[in-house]
Amino acid sequence: MSEERRERRAPDEADGDASPSEYPEYAERVLEVAEMIPPGRVMTYGDVAEWLEEGGPRQVGRVMALYGGAVPWWRVVRSDGVLLPGHELRALERYREEGTPLRQASRAAQGHVPKLDMRRARWDGGAGGDAAGDARPQAPEAHT
């Protein structure tokens, strides 16, 4: 585990008791996958669980809610492309900075917030999209 990892703090944990070195092993693995996702790309909660071959979308979502504040949390998303409720504007700012493909919001959409274009933004974990270019095996076929 890198020193950078040990220095991360969980979201909203500035005054909390848990230290980064006390992250559960599963949480560490989820956070490592979140850090692998290249800028401008996303994986769903289910994709991350499938990549890890452990847990499910809810477990990944729980990890991201508790510990994901110091990793690119906006790259781990819902399968329908809807932006994380309560964090839409922060996420949208990041997506625009990174050039993440978005779909125009419909007039009926609350607040006219766009959705992710999942067909173009979804990353399968392959080395082709990985900035480090490592030889990790590709993630299993993505599901929703």
Coordinates of C-alpha atoms in Angstrom, one line a residue:
M1 CA 0.0 0.0 0.0
S2 CA 1.4 3.4 -0.9
E3 CA 2.1 6.2 1.5
E4 CA -0.4 8.3 -0.4
R5 CA -3.1 5.7 0.4
R6 CA -2.3 5.8 4.1
E7 CA -2.7 9.6 4.1
R8 CA -6.2 9.6 2.6
R9 CA -9.1 10.5 4.8
A10 CA -12.6 9.2 4.4
P11 CA -15.3 11.8 3.3
D12 CA -16.7 13.9 6.1
E13 CA -14.3 12.3 8.5
A14 CA -12.2 15.3 9.4
D15 CA -13.2 14.9 13.0
G16 CA -13.9 11.1 12.9
D17 CA -12.1 8.3 14.8
A18 CA -11.2 5.9 12.0
S19 CA -7.7 6.3 10.6
P20 CA -7.0 5.5 6.9
S21 CA -4.8 2.5 8.0
E22 CA -7.9 1.0 9.6
Y23 CA -9.9 0.8 6.3
P24 CA -11.4 -2.7 5.9
E25 CA -9.5 -4.8 3.3
Y26 CA -12.6 -4.8 1.0
A27 CA -12.8 -1.0 1.2
E28 CA -9.1 -0.8 0.2
R29 CA -9.7 -2.9 -2.8
V30 CA -12.7 -0.9 -3.9
L31 CA -10.8 2.4 -3.5
E32 CA -7.9 0.9 -5.5
V33 CA -10.3 0.2 -8.4
A34 CA -11.7 3.7 -8.2
E35 CA -8.2 5.1 -8.5
M36 CA -7.5 3.0 -11.6
I37 CA -10.4 4.5 -13.6
P38 CA -9.0 6.9 -16.1
P39 CA -10.2 10.6 -16.3
G40 CA -13.2 10.9 -18.5
R41 CA -14.3 7.3 -17.9
V42 CA -16.6 5.6 -15.3
M43 CA -17.4 2.2 -13.8
T44 CA -20.7 1.3 -12.2
Y45 CA -20.9 0.1 -8.6
G46 CA -21.7 -3.3 -10.1
D47 CA -18.8 -3.2 -12.5
V48 CA -16.4 -2.6 -9.5
A49 CA -17.9 -5.5 -7.6
E50 CA -17.6 -7.7 -10.7
W51 CA -14.0 -6.6 -11.2
L52 CA -13.2 -7.6 -7.6
E53 CA -15.2 -10.8 -7.9
E54 CA -16.6 -10.0 -4.5
G55 CA -19.6 -8.1 -3.0
G56 CA -22.2 -6.3 -5.1
P57 CA -23.3 -2.8 -6.1
R58 CA -24.6 -2.0 -2.6
Q59 CA -21.4 -3.0 -0.9
V60 CA -19.4 -0.9 -3.3
G61 CA -21.7 2.0 -2.8
R62 CA -21.4 1.7 1.0
V63 CA -17.6 1.7 0.7
M64 CA -17.7 4.8 -1.6
A65 CA -20.1 6.6 0.8
L66 CA -17.9 5.9 3.9
Y67 CA -14.4 6.1 2.5
G68 CA -14.5 7.4 -1.1
G69 CA -13.9 11.1 -0.5
A70 CA -10.2 11.0 -1.2
V71 CA -10.4 9.0 -4.5
P72 CA -12.1 10.0 -7.7
W73 CA -15.6 9.1 -6.3
W74 CA -17.3 10.7 -9.3
R75 CA -15.9 7.9 -11.5
V76 CA -17.9 5.2 -9.7
V77 CA -21.5 5.7 -10.7
R78 CA -25.0 4.4 -11.0
S79 CA -25.7 2.2 -14.0
D80 CA -28.5 4.5 -15.3
G81 CA -26.0 7.4 -15.6
V82 CA -27.9 9.6 -13.1
L83 CA -25.5 11.8 -11.1
L84 CA -25.1 11.1 -7.4
P85 CA -28.0 12.8 -5.6
G86 CA -26.8 15.6 -3.5
H87 CA -23.4 15.8 -5.3
E88 CA -24.6 16.5 -8.8
L89 CA -23.0 19.9 -9.3
R90 CA -19.6 18.8 -7.8
A91 CA -19.6 15.7 -10.0
L92 CA -20.7 17.6 -13.1
E93 CA -17.8 20.0 -12.6
R94 CA -15.4 17.1 -12.5
Y95 CA -17.0 15.4 -15.6
R96 CA -16.7 18.6 -17.6
E97 CA -13.0 19.1 -16.5
E98 CA -12.2 15.5 -17.6
G99 CA -14.3 15.5 -20.8
T100 CA -16.5 12.7 -19.6
P101 CA -19.3 12.0 -22.1
L102 CA -22.6 13.4 -21.0
R103 CA -26.2 13.3 -22.3
Q104 CA -28.2 16.5 -22.5
A105 CA -30.8 16.8 -19.8
S106 CA -34.4 16.6 -20.9
R107 CA -36.7 19.5 -20.1
A108 CA -38.5 17.2 -17.6
A109 CA -35.2 16.4 -15.7
Q110 CA -35.2 17.9 -12.3
G111 CA -32.8 20.9 -12.3
H112 CA -32.0 20.1 -16.0
V113 CA -28.9 18.2 -14.8
P114 CA -27.4 16.0 -17.6
K115 CA -26.8 12.3 -17.2
L116 CA -23.7 10.3 -18.0
D117 CA -23.5 8.8 -21.5
M118 CA -22.9 5.3 -20.2
R119 CA -22.3 3.8 -23.7
R120 CA -19.4 6.1 -24.3
A121 CA -18.1 6.8 -20.7
R122 CA -18.1 3.3 -19.3
W123 CA -14.7 1.7 -18.8
D124 CA -14.2 -2.0 -18.8
G125 CA -11.0 -2.0 -16.9
G126 CA -8.9 -2.8 -20.0
A127 CA -5.3 -1.6 -20.3
G128 CA -6.2 0.5 -23.3
G129 CA -7.9 3.1 -21.0
D130 CA -5.5 2.8 -18.2
A131 CA -3.0 5.6 -18.0
A132 CA -0.4 3.3 -16.4
G133 CA -0.8 0.8 -19.2
D134 CA -0.3 -2.1 -16.8
A135 CA -1.1 -5.7 -17.9
R136 CA -4.1 -6.3 -15.5
P137 CA -6.6 -8.6 -17.0
Q138 CA -9.8 -7.0 -18.4
A139 CA -12.8 -6.8 -16.1
P140 CA -15.6 -9.3 -16.7
E141 CA -18.3 -8.2 -19.1
A142 CA -20.0 -5.1 -17.7
H143 CA -23.6 -5.5 -16.4
T144 CA -26.2 -3.2 -14.9

